[in-house]
XYZ file of C-alpha atoms in Angstrom:
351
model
C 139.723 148.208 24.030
C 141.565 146.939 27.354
C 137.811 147.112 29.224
C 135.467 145.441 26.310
C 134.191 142.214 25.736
C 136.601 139.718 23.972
C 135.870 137.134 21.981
C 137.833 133.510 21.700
C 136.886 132.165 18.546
C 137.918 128.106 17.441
C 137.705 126.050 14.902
C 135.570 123.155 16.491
C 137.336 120.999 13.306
C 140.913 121.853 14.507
C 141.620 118.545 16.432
C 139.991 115.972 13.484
C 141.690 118.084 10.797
C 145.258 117.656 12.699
C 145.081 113.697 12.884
C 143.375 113.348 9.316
C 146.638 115.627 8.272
C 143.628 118.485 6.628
C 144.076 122.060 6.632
C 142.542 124.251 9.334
C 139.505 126.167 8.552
C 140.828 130.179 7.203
C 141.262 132.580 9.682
C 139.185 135.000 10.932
C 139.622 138.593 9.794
C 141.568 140.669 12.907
C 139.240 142.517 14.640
C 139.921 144.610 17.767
C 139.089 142.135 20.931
C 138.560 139.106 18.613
C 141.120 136.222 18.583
C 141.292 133.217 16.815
C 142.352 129.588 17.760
C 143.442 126.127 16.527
C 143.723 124.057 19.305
C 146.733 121.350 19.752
C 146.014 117.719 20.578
C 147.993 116.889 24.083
C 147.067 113.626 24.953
C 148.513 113.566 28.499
C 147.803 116.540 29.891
C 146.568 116.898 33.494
C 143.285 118.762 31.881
C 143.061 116.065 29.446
C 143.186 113.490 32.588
C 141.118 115.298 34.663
C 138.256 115.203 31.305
C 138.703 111.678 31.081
C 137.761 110.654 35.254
C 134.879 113.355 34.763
C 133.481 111.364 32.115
C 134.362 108.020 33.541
C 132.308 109.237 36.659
C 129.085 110.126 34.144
C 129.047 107.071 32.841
C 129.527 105.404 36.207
C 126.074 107.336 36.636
C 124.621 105.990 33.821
C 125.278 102.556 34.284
C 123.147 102.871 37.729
C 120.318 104.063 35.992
C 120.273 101.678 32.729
C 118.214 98.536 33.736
C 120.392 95.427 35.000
C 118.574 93.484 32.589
C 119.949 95.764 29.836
C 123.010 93.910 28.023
C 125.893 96.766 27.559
C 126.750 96.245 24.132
C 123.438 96.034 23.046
C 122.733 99.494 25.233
C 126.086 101.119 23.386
C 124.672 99.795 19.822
C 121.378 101.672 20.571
C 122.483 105.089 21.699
C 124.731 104.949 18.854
C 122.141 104.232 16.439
C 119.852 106.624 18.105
C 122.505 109.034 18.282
C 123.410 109.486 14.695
C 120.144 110.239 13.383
C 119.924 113.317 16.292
C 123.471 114.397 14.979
C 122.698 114.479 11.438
C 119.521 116.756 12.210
C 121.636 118.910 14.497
C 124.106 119.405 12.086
C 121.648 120.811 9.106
C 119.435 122.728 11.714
C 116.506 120.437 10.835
C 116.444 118.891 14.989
C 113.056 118.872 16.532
C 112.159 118.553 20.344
C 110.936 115.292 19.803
C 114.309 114.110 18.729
C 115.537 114.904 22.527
C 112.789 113.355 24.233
C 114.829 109.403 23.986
C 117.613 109.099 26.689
C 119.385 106.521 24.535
C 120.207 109.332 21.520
C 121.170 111.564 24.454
C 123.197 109.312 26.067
C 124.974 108.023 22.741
C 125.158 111.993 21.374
C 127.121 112.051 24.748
C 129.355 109.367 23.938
C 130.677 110.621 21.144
C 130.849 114.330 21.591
C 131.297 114.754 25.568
C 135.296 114.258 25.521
C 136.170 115.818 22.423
C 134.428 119.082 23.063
C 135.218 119.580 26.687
C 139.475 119.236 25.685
C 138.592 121.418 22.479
C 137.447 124.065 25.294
C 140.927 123.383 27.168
C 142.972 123.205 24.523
C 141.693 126.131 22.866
C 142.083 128.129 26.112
C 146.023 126.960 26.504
C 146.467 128.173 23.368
C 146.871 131.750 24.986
C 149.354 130.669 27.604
C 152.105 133.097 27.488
C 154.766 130.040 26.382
C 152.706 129.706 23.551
C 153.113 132.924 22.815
C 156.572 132.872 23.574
C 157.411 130.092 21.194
C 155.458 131.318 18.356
C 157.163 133.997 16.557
C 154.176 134.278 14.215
C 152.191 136.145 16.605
C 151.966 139.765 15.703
C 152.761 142.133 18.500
C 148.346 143.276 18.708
C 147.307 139.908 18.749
C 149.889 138.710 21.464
C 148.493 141.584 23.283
C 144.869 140.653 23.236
C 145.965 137.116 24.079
C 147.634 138.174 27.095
C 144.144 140.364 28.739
C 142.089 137.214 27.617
C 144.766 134.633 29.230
C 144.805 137.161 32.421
C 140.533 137.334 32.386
C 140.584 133.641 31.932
C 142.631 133.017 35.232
C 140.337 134.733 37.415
C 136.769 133.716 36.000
C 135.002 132.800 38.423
C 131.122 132.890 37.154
C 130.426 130.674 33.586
C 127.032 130.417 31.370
C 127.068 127.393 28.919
C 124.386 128.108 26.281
C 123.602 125.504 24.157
C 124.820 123.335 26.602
C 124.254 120.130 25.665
C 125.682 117.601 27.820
C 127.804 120.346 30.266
C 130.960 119.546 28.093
C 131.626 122.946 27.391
C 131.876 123.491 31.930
C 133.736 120.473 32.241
C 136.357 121.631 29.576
C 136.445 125.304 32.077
C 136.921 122.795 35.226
C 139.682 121.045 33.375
C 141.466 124.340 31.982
C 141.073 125.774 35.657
C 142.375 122.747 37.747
C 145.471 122.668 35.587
C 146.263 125.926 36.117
C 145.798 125.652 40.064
C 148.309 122.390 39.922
C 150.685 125.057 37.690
C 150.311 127.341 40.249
C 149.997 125.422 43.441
C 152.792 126.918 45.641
C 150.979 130.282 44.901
C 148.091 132.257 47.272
C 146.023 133.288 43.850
C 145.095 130.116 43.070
C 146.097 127.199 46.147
C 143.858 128.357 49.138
C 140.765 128.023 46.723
C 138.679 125.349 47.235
C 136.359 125.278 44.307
C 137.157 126.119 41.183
C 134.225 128.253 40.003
C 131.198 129.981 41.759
C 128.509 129.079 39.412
C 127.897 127.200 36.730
C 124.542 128.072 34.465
C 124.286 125.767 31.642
C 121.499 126.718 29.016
C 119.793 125.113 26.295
C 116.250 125.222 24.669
C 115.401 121.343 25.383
C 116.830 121.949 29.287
C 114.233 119.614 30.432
C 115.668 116.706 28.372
C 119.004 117.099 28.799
C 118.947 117.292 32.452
C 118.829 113.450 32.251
C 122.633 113.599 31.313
C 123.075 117.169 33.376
C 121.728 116.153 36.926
C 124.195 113.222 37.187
C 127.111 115.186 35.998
C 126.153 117.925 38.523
C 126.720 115.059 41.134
C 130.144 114.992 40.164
C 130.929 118.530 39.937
C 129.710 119.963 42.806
C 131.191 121.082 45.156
C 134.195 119.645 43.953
C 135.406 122.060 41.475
C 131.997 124.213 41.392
C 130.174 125.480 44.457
C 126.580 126.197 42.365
C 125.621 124.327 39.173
C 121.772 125.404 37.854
C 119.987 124.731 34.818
C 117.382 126.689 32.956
C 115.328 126.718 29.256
C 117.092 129.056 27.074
C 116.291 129.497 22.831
C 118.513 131.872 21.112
C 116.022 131.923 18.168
C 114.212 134.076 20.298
C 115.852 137.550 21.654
C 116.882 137.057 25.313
C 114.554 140.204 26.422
C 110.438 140.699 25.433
C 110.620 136.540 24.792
C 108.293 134.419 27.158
C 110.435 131.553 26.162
C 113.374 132.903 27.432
C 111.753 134.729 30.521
C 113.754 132.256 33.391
C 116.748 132.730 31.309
C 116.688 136.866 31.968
C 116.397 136.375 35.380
C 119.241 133.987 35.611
C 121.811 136.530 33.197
C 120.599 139.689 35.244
C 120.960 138.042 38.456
C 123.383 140.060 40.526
C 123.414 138.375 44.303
C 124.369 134.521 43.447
C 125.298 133.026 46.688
C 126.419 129.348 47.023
C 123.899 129.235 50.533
C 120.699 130.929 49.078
C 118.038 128.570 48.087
C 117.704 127.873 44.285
C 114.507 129.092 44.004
C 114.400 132.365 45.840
C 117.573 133.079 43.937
C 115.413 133.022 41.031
C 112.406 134.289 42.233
C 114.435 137.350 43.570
C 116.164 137.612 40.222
C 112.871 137.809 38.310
C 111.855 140.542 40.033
C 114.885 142.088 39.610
C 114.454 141.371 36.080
C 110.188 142.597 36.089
C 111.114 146.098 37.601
C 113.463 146.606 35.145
C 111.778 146.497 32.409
C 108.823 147.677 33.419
C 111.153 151.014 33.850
C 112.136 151.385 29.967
C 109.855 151.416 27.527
C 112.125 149.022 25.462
C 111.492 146.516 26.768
C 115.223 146.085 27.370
C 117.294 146.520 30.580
C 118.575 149.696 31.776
C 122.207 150.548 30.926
C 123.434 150.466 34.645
C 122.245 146.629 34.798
C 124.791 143.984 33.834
C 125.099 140.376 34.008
C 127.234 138.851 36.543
C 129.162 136.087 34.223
C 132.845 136.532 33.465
C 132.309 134.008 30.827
C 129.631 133.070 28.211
C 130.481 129.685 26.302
C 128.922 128.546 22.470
C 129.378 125.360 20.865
C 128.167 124.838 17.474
C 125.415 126.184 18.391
C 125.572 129.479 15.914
C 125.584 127.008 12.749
C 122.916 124.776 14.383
C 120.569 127.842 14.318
C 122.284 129.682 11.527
C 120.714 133.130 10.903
C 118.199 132.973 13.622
C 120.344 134.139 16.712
C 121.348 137.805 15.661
C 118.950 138.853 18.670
C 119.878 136.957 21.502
C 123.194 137.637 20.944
C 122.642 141.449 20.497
C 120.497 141.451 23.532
C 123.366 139.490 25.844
C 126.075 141.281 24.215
C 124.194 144.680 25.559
C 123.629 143.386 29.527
C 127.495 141.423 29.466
C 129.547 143.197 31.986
C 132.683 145.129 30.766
C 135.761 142.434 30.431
C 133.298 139.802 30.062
C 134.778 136.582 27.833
C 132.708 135.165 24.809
C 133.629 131.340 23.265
C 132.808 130.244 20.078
C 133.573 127.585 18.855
C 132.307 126.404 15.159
C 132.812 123.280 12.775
C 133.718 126.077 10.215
C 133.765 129.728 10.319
C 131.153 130.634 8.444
C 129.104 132.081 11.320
C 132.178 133.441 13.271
C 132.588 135.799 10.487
C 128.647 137.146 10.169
C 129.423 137.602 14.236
C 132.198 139.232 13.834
C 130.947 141.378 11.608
C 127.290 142.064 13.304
C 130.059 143.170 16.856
C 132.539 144.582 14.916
C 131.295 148.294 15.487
C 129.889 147.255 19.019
C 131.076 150.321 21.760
C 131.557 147.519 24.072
């Protein structure tokens, strides 16, 4: 299915279970336009590098915000403490909005989980470099062939949506993957007369609000340095992405066709919306028409499916049916668990 959606599945685990010498989660059953990852731990990688200054620069951020009375130990011992409780919620589903409302546990959730998930993105993505394929003679002859149209796709995205952002890790990780290649590839026209990396940036979640205290200052290092437009908007995938009021700014920003680095924020949205209003007013499904698709040549998930295990079959079904044909989906999991049930709720998809 050389024009469908493809999906890049990994085993958020992969990296802990290599240095604590474990065995990686069990593969994913082969599916047509479905491939599955274990990322490698490079330590000195340009991406890897690139990750590290990103996040040196956040916390350069943070430290101008923190009062000067505030010791930096004691600041460190508090997100983490703060931190750990939001983590264990997160991890059985159990998290409340209340739970996001202290900067400390944001700030110490992004302490410990901003670096390792923005390489996991990178290194899951190299993963499908054609060396890698070359050197592994383990690669059947389909899957090296869906590897090649995602690595191809992934060169030339240009448009990203984060959802369940978190932090932004997941866009930094995309910055990282995509700035390595341009150094690969510098003495070439594809990649050396661009000057940012990525058009747009969307990064989703359904406490937006609260995490913009970590997302604002990271958008000050991003753009336009490797991104020309970063936005953020409320987005709950317990909710279906169409006929939700919670997830009414989030239509408008997935159906938005005209994204343009010079048009205000707000009348981007505004015109979106209304994009989005006639639309629907035009079916009686409530869902767009058939000839409308979303702009994004790549959706990213992180963890997010077994955070809000069984409740996202909808919003997934309902962005699955507006993503544009070629369009690249990222999972990645602590296990597979919920890879599988979305494998097999996609695996009969037409597109």
């Amino acid at each position: 299915q050389t024009t469908g959606n493809t999906i890049i599945s990994s085993s958020g685990s992969a990296l802990e279970n290599q240095e604590q010498n474990q065995l990686p989660a069990p593969a994913l059953p082969l599916k047509s336009n479905i491939i599955q990852i274990s990322p490698e731990n490079n330590n000195n990688s340009p991406a890897r590098r690139l990750v590290v200054n990103i996040y040196q620069q956040l916390q350069q951020q943070q430290h101008r915000m923190v009062r000067e009375d505030d010791g930096d130990e004691e600041k460190k011992q508090e997100q983490h403490e703060r931190s750990i409780d939001l983590l264990r919620h997160m991890t059985k589903g159990t998290q409340e909005r209340s739970m996001f409302c202290n900067t400390d546990a944001l700030w110490g959730y992004t302490r410990q989980k901003f670096f390792e998930r923005a390489v996991l993105v990178d290194s899951s993505f190299e993963k499908l470099h054609p060396k890698q394929q070359e050197e592994n003679e383990n690669i059947l002859l389909e899957e090296k062939s869906k590897r090649t149209l995602a690595w191809n796709r992934l060169c030339n995205v240009k448009k990203i949506c984060s959802v369940g952002c978190g932090p932004g890790n997941d866009v930094v990780g995309v910055v990282a993957f995509l700035e390595q290649l341009r150094e690969e590839h510098s003495d070439s026209s594809v990649t050396a007369n661009q000057t940012c990396l990525l058009d747009s940036a969307v990064l989703m979640d359904w406490v937006m609000a609260e995490w913009d205290n970590i997302v604002n200052p990271l958008k000050s290092v991003l753009v336009p340095k490797y991104i020309r437009t970063m936005e953020t908007c409320v987005a709950d995938i317990t909710d279906p992405l169409f006929q939700s009021n919670k997830n009414r700014e989030a239509q408008g920003i997935i159906l938005s066709e005209n994204r343009r680095g010079n048009t205000l924020y707000h009348e981007r949205r505004k015109t979106a919306q209304n994009t989005l209003d006639v639309s629907l007013n035009e079916t009686e499904s409530g869902t767009p028409s058939p000839h409308q698709e979303s702009p994004f040549d790549l959706f990213l998930f992180s963890y997010i499916l077994s955070e809000q295990r069984g409740l996202w079959h909808a919003f997934m079904k309902d962005l699955v049916h507006v993503a544009k044909q070629g369009a690249l989906f990222y999972f990645s999991e602590p296990t597979p668990w919920q890879q599988h049930v979305l494998c097999k709720t996609f695996q009969n998809q037409p597109r």
